[in-house]
mmCIF file of C-alpha atoms in Angstrom:
data_model
loop_
_atom_site.group_PDB
_atom_site.id
_atom_site.type_symbol
_atom_site.label_atom_id
_atom_site.label_comp_id
_atom_site.label_asym_id
_atom_site.label_seq_id
_atom_site.Cartn_x
_atom_site.Cartn_y
_atom_site.Cartn_z
ATOM 1 C CA MET A 1 66.412 44.108 177.847
ATOM 2 C CA THR A 2 65.457 42.330 174.399
ATOM 3 C CA ARG A 3 67.133 39.188 173.930
ATOM 4 C CA SER A 4 70.429 40.247 172.319
ATOM 5 C CA PRO A 5 71.230 39.914 168.702
ATOM 6 C CA VAL A 6 75.278 38.918 169.160
ATOM 7 C CA TRP A 7 75.475 35.433 167.807
ATOM 8 C CA HIS A 8 77.809 34.637 170.435
ATOM 9 C CA PRO A 9 81.114 32.413 169.436
ATOM 10 C CA PHE A 10 81.639 28.616 171.452
ATOM 11 C CA THR A 11 77.991 28.744 173.400
ATOM 12 C CA GLN A 12 75.150 27.025 173.122
ATOM 13 C CA HIS A 13 72.164 30.072 172.846
ATOM 14 C CA GLY A 14 70.690 26.990 173.257
ATOM 15 C CA LEU A 15 70.685 26.142 177.304
ATOM 16 C CA GLU A 16 70.690 30.157 177.896
ATOM 17 C CA GLU A 17 73.518 30.405 180.002
ATOM 18 C CA PRO A 18 73.273 34.058 181.353
ATOM 19 C CA ILE A 19 76.216 36.029 179.146
ATOM 20 C CA PRO A 20 77.804 38.822 181.675
ATOM 21 C CA LEU A 21 77.612 41.553 180.007
ATOM 22 C CA VAL A 22 81.817 43.270 180.760
ATOM 23 C CA THR A 23 82.332 47.557 180.561
ATOM 24 C CA ARG A 24 85.320 48.173 181.960
ATOM 25 C CA ALA A 25 88.800 46.022 182.482
ATOM 26 C CA GLU A 26 92.313 46.682 184.160
ATOM 27 C CA GLY A 27 95.278 44.740 185.107
ATOM 28 C CA ALA A 28 93.922 41.264 185.391
ATOM 29 C CA ILE A 29 91.057 42.374 186.370
ATOM 30 C CA LEU A 30 87.018 42.821 184.603
ATOM 31 C CA HIS A 31 84.346 45.102 185.442
ATOM 32 C CA THR A 32 80.455 43.809 184.943
ATOM 33 C CA ALA A 33 77.032 46.116 184.538
ATOM 34 C CA ASP A 34 75.630 44.678 187.743
ATOM 35 C CA GLY A 35 79.141 45.878 190.009
ATOM 36 C CA ARG A 36 81.113 42.379 189.769
ATOM 37 C CA ARG A 37 84.450 42.310 190.107
ATOM 38 C CA VAL A 38 85.745 39.740 187.600
ATOM 39 C CA VAL A 39 89.801 37.962 187.371
ATOM 40 C CA ASP A 40 89.988 37.126 184.789
ATOM 41 C CA ALA A 41 92.858 33.736 184.589
ATOM 42 C CA ILE A 42 92.241 32.977 181.095
ATOM 43 C CA SER A 43 93.533 35.556 179.548
ATOM 44 C CA SER A 44 90.413 36.749 178.214
ATOM 45 C CA TRP A 45 91.160 34.062 175.695
ATOM 46 C CA TRP A 46 94.738 33.585 176.211
ATOM 47 C CA VAL A 47 95.997 37.179 174.220
ATOM 48 C CA THR A 48 95.524 39.581 177.416
ATOM 49 C CA THR A 49 99.771 39.714 178.387
ATOM 50 C CA HIS A 50 100.844 43.048 180.553
ATOM 51 C CA GLY A 51 96.886 43.461 181.565
ATOM 52 C CA HIS A 52 93.921 44.775 179.947
ATOM 53 C CA CYS A 53 94.762 47.975 179.258
ATOM 54 C CA HIS A 54 97.928 48.609 179.334
ATOM 55 C CA PRO A 55 98.655 52.812 179.028
ATOM 56 C CA ARG A 56 101.137 52.228 176.972
ATOM 57 C CA ILE A 57 100.137 50.378 174.218
ATOM 58 C CA VAL A 58 96.405 52.157 174.654
ATOM 59 C CA ALA A 59 98.554 55.446 174.422
ATOM 60 C CA ALA A 60 100.169 53.783 170.915
ATOM 61 C CA ILE A 61 96.513 53.108 169.605
ATOM 62 C CA ALA A 62 94.909 56.466 170.343
ATOM 63 C CA GLU A 63 97.937 58.895 168.926
ATOM 64 C CA GLN A 64 98.269 56.371 165.482
ATOM 65 C CA ALA A 65 94.287 56.935 165.031
ATOM 66 C CA GLY A 66 94.462 60.167 164.642
ATOM 67 C CA LYS A 67 97.941 59.510 162.414
ATOM 68 C CA LEU A 68 96.671 57.046 160.206
ATOM 69 C CA ASP A 69 93.469 54.602 160.039
ATOM 70 C CA GLN A 70 94.257 52.193 157.411
ATOM 71 C CA LEU A 71 95.853 51.986 153.987
ATOM 72 C CA ILE A 72 95.889 49.461 151.667
ATOM 73 C CA PHE A 73 99.232 47.729 152.267
ATOM 74 C CA ALA A 74 99.297 46.032 148.455
ATOM 75 C CA GLY A 75 101.491 47.563 146.497
ATOM 76 C CA TRP A 76 101.734 50.275 149.558
ATOM 77 C CA THR A 77 103.326 50.913 153.463
ATOM 78 C CA HIS A 78 103.230 52.705 156.566
ATOM 79 C CA GLU A 79 106.058 53.935 159.395
ATOM 80 C CA PRO A 80 104.892 51.145 162.102
ATOM 81 C CA GLY A 81 104.242 47.964 159.760
ATOM 82 C CA ASP A 82 107.604 48.320 158.341
ATOM 83 C CA ARG A 83 109.250 49.541 162.307
ATOM 84 C CA LEU A 84 107.797 46.338 163.620
ATOM 85 C CA ALA A 85 108.340 43.268 160.813
ATOM 86 C CA ARG A 86 112.634 44.745 161.322
ATOM 87 C CA GLU A 87 111.708 44.690 164.942
ATOM 88 C CA LEU A 88 110.282 40.898 165.094
ATOM 89 C CA VAL A 89 113.451 40.270 161.896
ATOM 90 C CA ASP A 90 115.837 41.475 164.443
ATOM 91 C CA LEU A 91 113.720 39.483 167.267
ATOM 92 C CA LEU A 92 113.650 35.479 165.523
ATOM 93 C CA GLY A 93 116.588 35.513 162.676
ATOM 94 C CA LEU A 94 113.477 35.339 160.602
ATOM 95 C CA PRO A 95 114.388 37.966 157.773
ATOM 96 C CA TYR A 96 110.180 38.132 156.181
ATOM 97 C CA VAL A 97 107.659 39.049 157.727
ATOM 98 C CA PHE A 98 104.045 38.639 156.532
ATOM 99 C CA TYR A 99 100.079 40.318 158.114
ATOM 100 C CA SER A 100 96.516 38.918 159.449
ATOM 101 C CA ASP A 101 94.323 39.545 160.815
ATOM 102 C CA SER A 102 93.991 36.481 163.761
ATOM 103 C CA GLY A 103 95.408 33.553 164.441
ATOM 104 C CA SER A 104 93.950 30.620 162.275
ATOM 105 C CA THR A 105 95.102 33.456 159.175
ATOM 106 C CA SER A 106 98.273 33.176 160.694
ATOM 107 C CA VAL A 107 97.877 29.332 159.231
ATOM 108 C CA GLU A 108 96.111 29.361 156.004
ATOM 109 C CA VAL A 109 99.243 32.523 155.682
ATOM 110 C CA ALA A 110 101.774 29.435 156.181
ATOM 111 C CA LEU A 111 100.198 26.470 154.543
ATOM 112 C CA LYS A 112 99.602 28.990 151.667
ATOM 113 C CA MET A 113 103.471 29.247 151.912
ATOM 114 C CA ALA A 114 103.775 25.827 151.815
ATOM 115 C CA LEU A 115 102.335 25.022 149.449
ATOM 116 C CA GLY A 116 104.067 27.950 147.152
ATOM 117 C CA PHE A 117 107.084 27.108 147.965
ATOM 118 C CA TRP A 118 106.847 24.080 146.490
ATOM 119 C CA ALA A 119 104.884 23.844 143.593
ATOM 120 C CA ASN A 120 106.852 27.131 141.900
ATOM 121 C CA ARG A 121 109.536 24.943 142.712
ATOM 122 C CA GLY A 122 108.205 22.443 140.991
ATOM 123 C CA GLU A 123 108.543 19.057 143.261
ATOM 124 C CA PRO A 124 104.995 17.940 143.546
ATOM 125 C CA ARG A 125 104.695 17.730 147.574
ATOM 126 C CA HIS A 126 101.133 18.779 148.592
ATOM 127 C CA ARG A 127 101.084 16.439 152.167
ATOM 128 C CA ILE A 128 100.746 18.358 155.283
ATOM 129 C CA LEU A 129 101.198 16.859 158.760
ATOM 130 C CA VAL A 130 100.218 17.533 161.723
ATOM 131 C CA LEU A 131 100.246 16.535 165.876
ATOM 132 C CA GLU A 132 97.371 14.150 167.282
ATOM 133 C CA HIS A 133 94.582 16.060 169.010
ATOM 134 C CA SER A 134 96.271 19.771 167.814
ATOM 135 C CA TYR A 135 94.372 23.388 167.426
ATOM 136 C CA HIS A 136 94.675 25.642 164.779
ATOM 137 C CA GLY A 137 92.324 27.736 163.744
ATOM 138 C CA ASP A 138 88.798 27.583 162.869
ATOM 139 C CA THR A 139 89.042 28.156 159.385
ATOM 140 C CA ILE A 140 89.188 25.561 156.704
ATOM 141 C CA GLY A 141 93.011 25.155 156.084
ATOM 142 C CA ALA A 142 93.554 25.582 159.825
ATOM 143 C CA MET A 143 90.869 23.499 160.730
ATOM 144 C CA SER A 144 92.757 20.952 157.740
ATOM 145 C CA VAL A 145 95.582 21.053 160.077
ATOM 146 C CA GLY A 146 93.620 20.468 163.649
ATOM 147 C CA ALA A 147 91.530 17.490 165.692
ATOM 148 C CA ARG A 148 88.962 16.237 163.760
ATOM 149 C CA GLY A 149 85.965 15.769 166.271
ATOM 150 C CA VAL A 150 83.815 18.240 167.505
ATOM 151 C CA PHE A 151 84.541 21.928 166.456
ATOM 152 C CA ASN A 152 84.341 20.528 163.193
ATOM 153 C CA ARG A 153 82.890 17.084 161.900
ATOM 154 C CA ALA A 154 80.082 19.015 160.841
ATOM 155 C CA TYR A 155 82.287 20.674 158.019
ATOM 156 C CA ALA A 156 84.244 17.503 157.092
ATOM 157 C CA PRO A 157 83.782 17.404 153.740
ATOM 158 C CA LEU A 158 84.704 21.117 152.673
ATOM 159 C CA LEU A 159 88.675 20.331 155.070
ATOM 160 C CA PHE A 160 91.372 18.503 153.198
ATOM 161 C CA ASP A 161 93.816 15.331 154.101
ATOM 162 C CA VAL A 162 96.549 15.417 156.487
ATOM 163 C CA GLY A 163 98.818 12.850 157.549
ATOM 164 C CA THR A 164 98.291 12.228 161.857
ATOM 165 C CA ILE A 165 101.683 11.910 163.793
ATOM 166 C CA PRO A 166 100.962 10.718 167.986
ATOM 167 C CA PHE A 167 101.256 13.247 170.784
ATOM 168 C CA PRO A 168 104.589 12.996 171.977
ATOM 169 C CA ALA A 169 102.991 11.530 175.926
ATOM 170 C CA ALA A 170 105.873 10.774 178.235
ATOM 171 C CA GLY A 171 107.490 7.787 177.902
ATOM 172 C CA ALA A 172 106.239 7.379 175.054
ATOM 173 C CA GLU A 173 108.144 10.525 172.654
ATOM 174 C CA GLN A 174 109.940 7.825 170.653
ATOM 175 C CA ALA A 175 107.093 6.645 169.116
ATOM 176 C CA THR A 176 105.934 10.111 167.762
ATOM 177 C CA LEU A 177 109.213 10.374 167.004
ATOM 178 C CA ASP A 178 109.704 7.307 164.504
ATOM 179 C CA ALA A 179 106.160 8.471 163.933
ATOM 180 C CA LEU A 180 107.729 11.133 162.100
ATOM 181 C CA GLU A 181 110.111 9.950 160.589
ATOM 182 C CA ARG A 182 108.165 7.211 158.628
ATOM 183 C CA ALA A 183 105.348 10.379 157.137
ATOM 184 C CA CYS A 184 109.261 12.121 156.395
ATOM 185 C CA ARG A 185 110.695 9.593 154.702
ATOM 186 C CA ALA A 186 107.349 7.267 153.038
ATOM 187 C CA GLU A 187 105.220 10.557 152.029
ATOM 188 C CA ALA A 188 107.620 13.228 150.383
ATOM 189 C CA PRO A 189 105.483 15.630 152.988
ATOM 190 C CA ALA A 190 105.100 19.371 152.368
ATOM 191 C CA ALA A 191 105.506 20.414 155.645
ATOM 192 C CA PHE A 192 104.508 19.191 159.731
ATOM 193 C CA ILE A 193 103.042 22.547 161.567
ATOM 194 C CA VAL A 194 103.205 22.062 165.726
ATOM 195 C CA GLU A 195 101.969 24.455 168.504
ATOM 196 C CA PRO A 196 105.165 24.303 170.636
ATOM 197 C CA LEU A 197 105.440 22.132 174.229
ATOM 198 C CA VAL A 198 102.110 23.033 174.752
ATOM 199 C CA LEU A 199 99.176 21.868 172.533
ATOM 200 C CA GLY A 200 96.701 25.256 173.259
ATOM 201 C CA ALA A 201 93.087 24.247 172.808
ATOM 202 C CA GLY A 202 93.528 19.820 172.891
ATOM 203 C CA GLY A 203 93.777 19.843 176.527
ATOM 204 C CA MET A 204 96.824 22.010 177.600
ATOM 205 C CA LEU A 205 98.678 18.666 176.589
ATOM 206 C CA MET A 206 102.387 20.021 176.897
ATOM 207 C CA TYR A 207 105.595 18.331 176.304
ATOM 208 C CA GLY A 208 109.510 18.557 175.972
ATOM 209 C CA ALA A 209 112.136 20.732 174.374
ATOM 210 C CA ALA A 210 114.114 17.528 173.536
ATOM 211 C CA THR A 211 110.920 16.074 171.926
ATOM 212 C CA LEU A 212 110.377 19.187 170.481
ATOM 213 C CA ALA A 213 114.049 19.209 168.489
ATOM 214 C CA GLU A 214 113.874 16.303 167.639
ATOM 215 C CA MET A 215 110.663 16.454 165.590
ATOM 216 C CA ARG A 216 113.166 20.111 163.841
ATOM 217 C CA ARG A 217 115.459 17.680 163.194
ATOM 218 C CA ILE A 218 113.756 15.112 161.430
ATOM 219 C CA CYS A 219 111.738 17.585 159.384
ATOM 220 C CA ALA A 220 115.482 19.369 158.412
ATOM 221 C CA ALA A 221 116.859 16.757 157.681
ATOM 222 C CA HIS A 222 114.468 15.494 154.839
ATOM 223 C CA GLY A 223 113.512 18.149 153.752
ATOM 224 C CA VAL A 224 109.912 19.457 155.528
ATOM 225 C CA LEU A 225 109.232 22.574 155.902
ATOM 226 C CA PHE A 226 108.863 22.676 159.978
ATOM 227 C CA ILE A 227 105.683 25.614 160.307
ATOM 228 C CA ALA A 228 105.775 25.863 164.119
ATOM 229 C CA ASP A 229 101.975 28.221 165.888
ATOM 230 C CA GLU A 230 103.577 29.998 168.259
ATOM 231 C CA VAL A 231 100.009 31.569 167.996
ATOM 232 C CA MET A 232 99.844 30.677 171.786
ATOM 233 C CA THR A 233 102.523 30.005 173.385
ATOM 234 C CA GLY A 234 105.039 32.936 171.980
ATOM 235 C CA TRP A 235 105.004 36.194 174.021
ATOM 236 C CA GLY A 236 105.991 34.261 177.327
ATOM 237 C CA ARG A 237 103.487 32.297 178.054
ATOM 238 C CA THR A 238 105.507 29.239 178.339
ATOM 239 C CA GLY A 239 108.332 31.007 180.770
ATOM 240 C CA THR A 240 110.865 32.597 177.492
ATOM 241 C CA LEU A 241 109.913 34.464 174.749
ATOM 242 C CA PHE A 242 108.361 32.165 172.800
ATOM 243 C CA ALA A 243 108.341 28.686 173.089
ATOM 244 C CA CYS A 244 111.540 27.479 170.354
ATOM 245 C CA GLU A 245 113.898 28.920 172.266
ATOM 246 C CA GLN A 246 113.654 26.724 174.748
ATOM 247 C CA ALA A 247 114.420 23.625 172.040
ATOM 248 C CA GLY A 248 117.377 25.931 171.037
ATOM 249 C CA VAL A 249 115.229 25.682 166.959
ATOM 250 C CA ARG A 250 114.186 28.562 164.506
ATOM 251 C CA PRO A 251 111.588 26.708 162.184
ATOM 252 C CA ASP A 252 110.733 27.270 158.417
ATOM 253 C CA LEU A 253 107.912 29.664 159.218
ATOM 254 C CA MET A 254 106.450 30.759 162.622
ATOM 255 C CA CYS A 255 102.756 31.931 163.286
ATOM 256 C CA LEU A 256 101.740 35.124 165.431
ATOM 257 C CA SER A 257 99.592 37.046 167.232
ATOM 258 C CA LYS A 258 97.496 36.890 170.516
ATOM 259 C CA GLY A 259 99.683 38.433 172.155
ATOM 260 C CA LEU A 260 101.637 40.256 170.004
ATOM 261 C CA THR A 261 99.907 43.529 170.277
ATOM 262 C CA GLY A 262 99.736 42.843 174.133
ATOM 263 C CA GLY A 263 95.806 41.344 173.520
ATOM 264 C CA ALA A 264 95.001 44.742 172.512
ATOM 265 C CA ILE A 265 94.168 44.365 169.142
ATOM 266 C CA PRO A 266 93.855 42.470 167.105
ATOM 267 C CA LEU A 267 97.146 41.863 164.751
ATOM 268 C CA ALA A 268 99.519 38.326 163.444
ATOM 269 C CA ALA A 269 102.377 37.942 161.411
ATOM 270 C CA THR A 270 103.513 34.992 159.568
ATOM 271 C CA LEU A 271 107.433 34.954 159.692
ATOM 272 C CA ALA A 272 108.805 33.019 156.542
ATOM 273 C CA THR A 273 113.213 32.215 155.509
ATOM 274 C CA ARG A 274 114.674 33.697 152.919
ATOM 275 C CA GLU A 275 114.473 30.849 150.417
ATOM 276 C CA ILE A 276 110.332 30.479 151.645
ATOM 277 C CA PHE A 277 110.027 34.222 150.047
ATOM 278 C CA ASP A 278 112.501 34.410 146.970
ATOM 279 C CA ALA A 279 110.264 30.718 145.825
ATOM 280 C CA HIS A 280 107.320 32.950 145.664
ATOM 281 C CA LEU A 281 110.104 35.689 143.912
ATOM 282 C CA SER A 282 110.067 36.141 140.247
ATOM 283 C CA GLN A 283 109.416 38.949 137.324
ATOM 284 C CA ASP A 284 106.692 36.065 136.715
ATOM 285 C CA ARG A 285 103.820 37.550 137.889
ATOM 286 C CA ALA A 286 102.168 34.457 138.741
ATOM 287 C CA ARG A 287 104.209 33.705 141.151
ATOM 288 C CA MET A 288 103.489 35.446 143.177
ATOM 289 C CA PHE A 289 101.854 35.100 146.915
ATOM 290 C CA TYR A 290 98.190 35.455 146.668
ATOM 291 C CA HIS A 291 96.744 36.262 149.962
ATOM 292 C CA SER A 292 95.538 39.962 151.363
ATOM 293 C CA SER A 293 92.650 40.802 153.628
ATOM 294 C CA SER A 294 91.831 44.133 153.332
ATOM 295 C CA TYR A 295 93.178 45.282 156.827
ATOM 296 C CA THR A 296 96.635 43.175 156.328
ATOM 297 C CA ALA A 297 98.925 45.715 158.750
ATOM 298 C CA ASN A 298 96.080 47.786 159.769
ATOM 299 C CA PRO A 299 98.953 50.887 160.962
ATOM 300 C CA ILE A 300 96.773 51.223 164.433
ATOM 301 C CA ALA A 301 97.074 47.286 164.918
ATOM 302 C CA CYS A 302 101.159 47.736 163.839
ATOM 303 C CA ALA A 303 101.119 50.753 166.600
ATOM 304 C CA ALA A 304 99.739 48.493 169.626
ATOM 305 C CA ALA A 305 102.548 46.058 168.648
ATOM 306 C CA LEU A 306 105.222 48.102 168.607
ATOM 307 C CA ALA A 307 104.410 50.259 171.848
ATOM 308 C CA ASN A 308 103.801 45.641 173.226
ATOM 309 C CA LEU A 309 108.121 45.386 172.460
ATOM 310 C CA ALA A 310 108.760 48.067 174.167
ATOM 311 C CA VAL A 311 106.919 47.385 176.616
ATOM 312 C CA TRP A 312 109.222 44.055 176.873
ATOM 313 C CA ARG A 313 113.010 45.979 176.434
ATOM 314 C CA GLU A 314 111.832 48.735 178.998
ATOM 315 C CA GLU A 315 109.765 47.076 181.369
ATOM 316 C CA PRO A 316 110.279 43.735 184.042
ATOM 317 C CA VAL A 317 108.393 41.433 182.033
ATOM 318 C CA ALA A 318 110.466 38.294 182.488
ATOM 319 C CA GLU A 319 110.683 39.311 186.062
ATOM 320 C CA ARG A 320 107.247 39.143 186.206
ATOM 321 C CA ILE A 321 107.250 36.084 184.464
ATOM 322 C CA ALA A 322 109.144 34.550 186.465
ATOM 323 C CA ALA A 323 106.924 34.988 189.529
ATOM 324 C CA LEU A 324 104.087 34.534 188.066
ATOM 325 C CA VAL A 325 105.829 30.625 187.138
ATOM 326 C CA GLU A 326 106.476 30.229 190.850
ATOM 327 C CA ARG A 327 103.694 30.904 192.466
ATOM 328 C CA GLN A 328 101.724 29.129 189.559
ATOM 329 C CA ALA A 329 103.820 25.884 190.803
ATOM 330 C CA GLU A 330 103.038 26.816 194.267
ATOM 331 C CA GLY A 331 99.605 26.489 193.679
ATOM 332 C CA LEU A 332 99.784 23.237 191.327
ATOM 333 C CA ALA A 333 101.712 22.059 194.034
ATOM 334 C CA ARG A 334 98.927 22.117 196.647
ATOM 335 C CA LEU A 335 96.320 21.570 193.460
ATOM 336 C CA ALA A 336 98.123 17.700 192.582
ATOM 337 C CA ALA A 337 96.779 17.036 195.932
ATOM 338 C CA VAL A 338 93.119 17.702 195.630
ATOM 339 C CA PRO A 339 91.882 14.083 195.889
ATOM 340 C CA GLY A 340 89.491 13.743 191.664
ATOM 341 C CA ILE A 341 92.528 16.036 190.455
ATOM 342 C CA ALA A 342 94.512 14.574 187.849
ATOM 343 C CA GLN A 343 97.160 15.383 185.481
ATOM 344 C CA PRO A 344 97.985 18.436 187.230
ATOM 345 C CA ARG A 345 100.934 20.252 185.029
ATOM 346 C CA GLN A 346 102.781 23.589 183.740
ATOM 347 C CA CYS A 347 104.586 24.880 181.068
ATOM 348 C CA GLY A 348 105.985 28.167 181.919
ATOM 349 C CA THR A 349 103.191 30.375 183.025
ATOM 350 C CA ILE A 350 100.597 27.805 181.782
ATOM 351 C CA ILE A 351 98.371 25.414 184.882
ATOM 352 C CA ALA A 352 96.487 22.510 183.994
ATOM 353 C CA LEU A 353 94.939 19.573 185.604
ATOM 354 C CA ASP A 354 92.116 17.584 185.134
ATOM 355 C CA TYR A 355 88.947 16.835 187.272
ATOM 356 C CA ALA A 356 88.523 12.525 187.421
ATOM 357 C CA GLY A 357 85.140 10.024 187.726
ATOM 358 C CA SER A 358 83.765 12.072 184.871
ATOM 359 C CA GLY A 359 83.354 12.375 181.663
ATOM 360 C CA ALA A 360 86.384 13.475 179.226
ATOM 361 C CA GLY A 361 86.697 15.374 176.520
ATOM 362 C CA TYR A 362 85.658 18.623 174.670
ATOM 363 C CA LEU A 363 81.163 18.575 175.700
ATOM 364 C CA SER A 364 82.245 15.912 178.846
ATOM 365 C CA ASP A 365 79.605 16.962 181.295
ATOM 366 C CA LEU A 366 81.617 18.700 184.306
ATOM 367 C CA GLY A 367 82.231 21.281 182.186
ATOM 368 C CA PRO A 368 79.293 23.394 181.662
ATOM 369 C CA ARG A 369 79.173 22.806 185.790
ATOM 370 C CA LEU A 370 82.599 24.182 186.076
ATOM 371 C CA LEU A 371 81.763 26.815 183.284
ATOM 372 C CA ALA A 372 79.348 28.290 186.317
ATOM 373 C CA PHE A 373 80.815 26.886 189.123
ATOM 374 C CA PHE A 374 83.886 29.506 188.266
ATOM 375 C CA ARG A 375 82.034 32.448 186.630
ATOM 376 C CA GLU A 376 79.635 32.920 190.213
ATOM 377 C CA ARG A 377 82.688 33.227 192.373
ATOM 378 C CA ASP A 378 83.486 35.607 189.792
ATOM 379 C CA LEU A 379 85.794 33.695 188.043
ATOM 380 C CA LEU A 380 86.915 33.970 184.368
ATOM 381 C CA VAL A 381 88.661 30.460 183.828
ATOM 382 C CA ARG A 382 86.759 28.840 180.574
ATOM 383 C CA PRO A 383 87.385 24.703 180.905
ATOM 384 C CA LEU A 384 87.759 22.266 178.233
ATOM 385 C CA GLY A 385 85.289 20.017 179.211
ATOM 386 C CA ASN A 386 86.841 18.334 181.908
ATOM 387 C CA THR A 387 90.196 19.897 181.640
ATOM 388 C CA ALA A 388 90.928 23.507 183.907
ATOM 389 C CA TYR A 389 93.757 25.365 183.349
ATOM 390 C CA VAL A 390 95.401 28.604 184.104
ATOM 391 C CA MET A 391 96.756 31.493 182.385
ATOM 392 C CA PRO A 392 96.538 35.106 183.405
ATOM 393 C CA PRO A 393 97.538 37.996 182.835
ATOM 394 C CA TYR A 394 101.376 38.404 183.700
ATOM 395 C CA CYS A 395 100.284 41.254 186.425
ATOM 396 C CA ILE A 396 97.945 39.098 188.097
ATOM 397 C CA ALA A 397 97.336 40.164 191.748
ATOM 398 C CA ALA A 398 98.746 36.565 194.423
ATOM 399 C CA GLU A 399 96.054 36.745 196.260
ATOM 400 C CA ASP A 400 93.148 37.217 193.675
ATOM 401 C CA LEU A 401 95.881 34.270 191.570
ATOM 402 C CA ALA A 402 95.113 32.440 195.027
ATOM 403 C CA ARG A 403 91.630 32.507 194.979
ATOM 404 C CA VAL A 404 91.593 31.073 191.687
ATOM 405 C CA HIS A 405 93.748 28.264 193.041
ATOM 406 C CA ALA A 406 91.481 27.541 195.995
ATOM 407 C CA ALA A 407 88.019 27.304 193.459
ATOM 408 C CA LEU A 408 89.841 24.926 191.059
ATOM 409 C CA ALA A 409 89.946 22.894 194.472
ATOM 410 C CA GLU A 410 86.535 23.439 195.068
ATOM 411 C CA ALA A 411 85.420 22.315 192.053
ATOM 412 C CA ALA A 412 85.825 19.127 192.249
ATOM 413 C CA ALA A 413 84.223 17.961 194.875
ATOM 414 C CA LEU A 414 81.648 19.165 191.691
#
């Protein structure tokens, strides 16, 4: 076979690492063209919640595809998009829903809404505050509000300046809160964006609900819009449907994607308060919200999301999550005793650990060796440098999860 013309994301093709060909998937299992059965331990980049090819979601996609496949959403509407918005409003309490295509674009939408809010009110607020080590996507605005480093170094001339608040590491939470208070008081920022409870690509860093609640309180006290990026943390990953629930927080803007459709098809949504919507509401067309994409609110994707919400309502998803949380905790307790494993941590269904004695960071030399190690054992585990994590679909079988945990322990000897 000739070399593929595909340029894969986050892949250094110069290393000539093997790229398995997956032919089908079911539940937490991927099947490859060469007959391998691979355990998907990271939900195919954090998107697959109930398992691959969930029958209910697949059926909804097929049914909708035969009725209405695509429709311009500027000035036109369709039943799946309208019904999904109503269900999301009922679920989250934020009254307006703007659709987009991915986690990155949902963040772009939130940032533009925040800046538009202040611009339309005639108040000069332009500064965005971000949390240290954060990651919000790979479009220009999303990169700008993420940590500066290898992910975006080549594109630095395109990125706008932000204010960075230190990560609330255990024991240093007050320093974070004090820094946020100072920045809100001195800079009159437009918004503060956070990944609630877990920073994903930044190394699966975790902090407590009390800190999240206090950050929200500080922003509210200074009139700073609070943006919750629940693209990864939403849909049960942290043990509750959304991470903000654990802190009793209702943000001004919330970004959703990944598990919104159960991971079956791309869709994103940004939910906003009435105040933000009203700031764009006018007889003046110049004050409208200028954002869209060709596939905004694609009917097939909206139908998949509606099926996902039905799965949450009508299947024992909470029980599956609770069982997974318990099995992950048991596995992490065993891993914590393995020499060479450091900083074992858990938030809901997610566990993570660092391999000590190796270079830290995304470009750690250990990263490619770990990737090959897990791939050779028919496990889809994609380390973040010297950090390994497990975030599987909620349907993963106990024996498959045990295989993943055993491999994490074995990898400590690399």
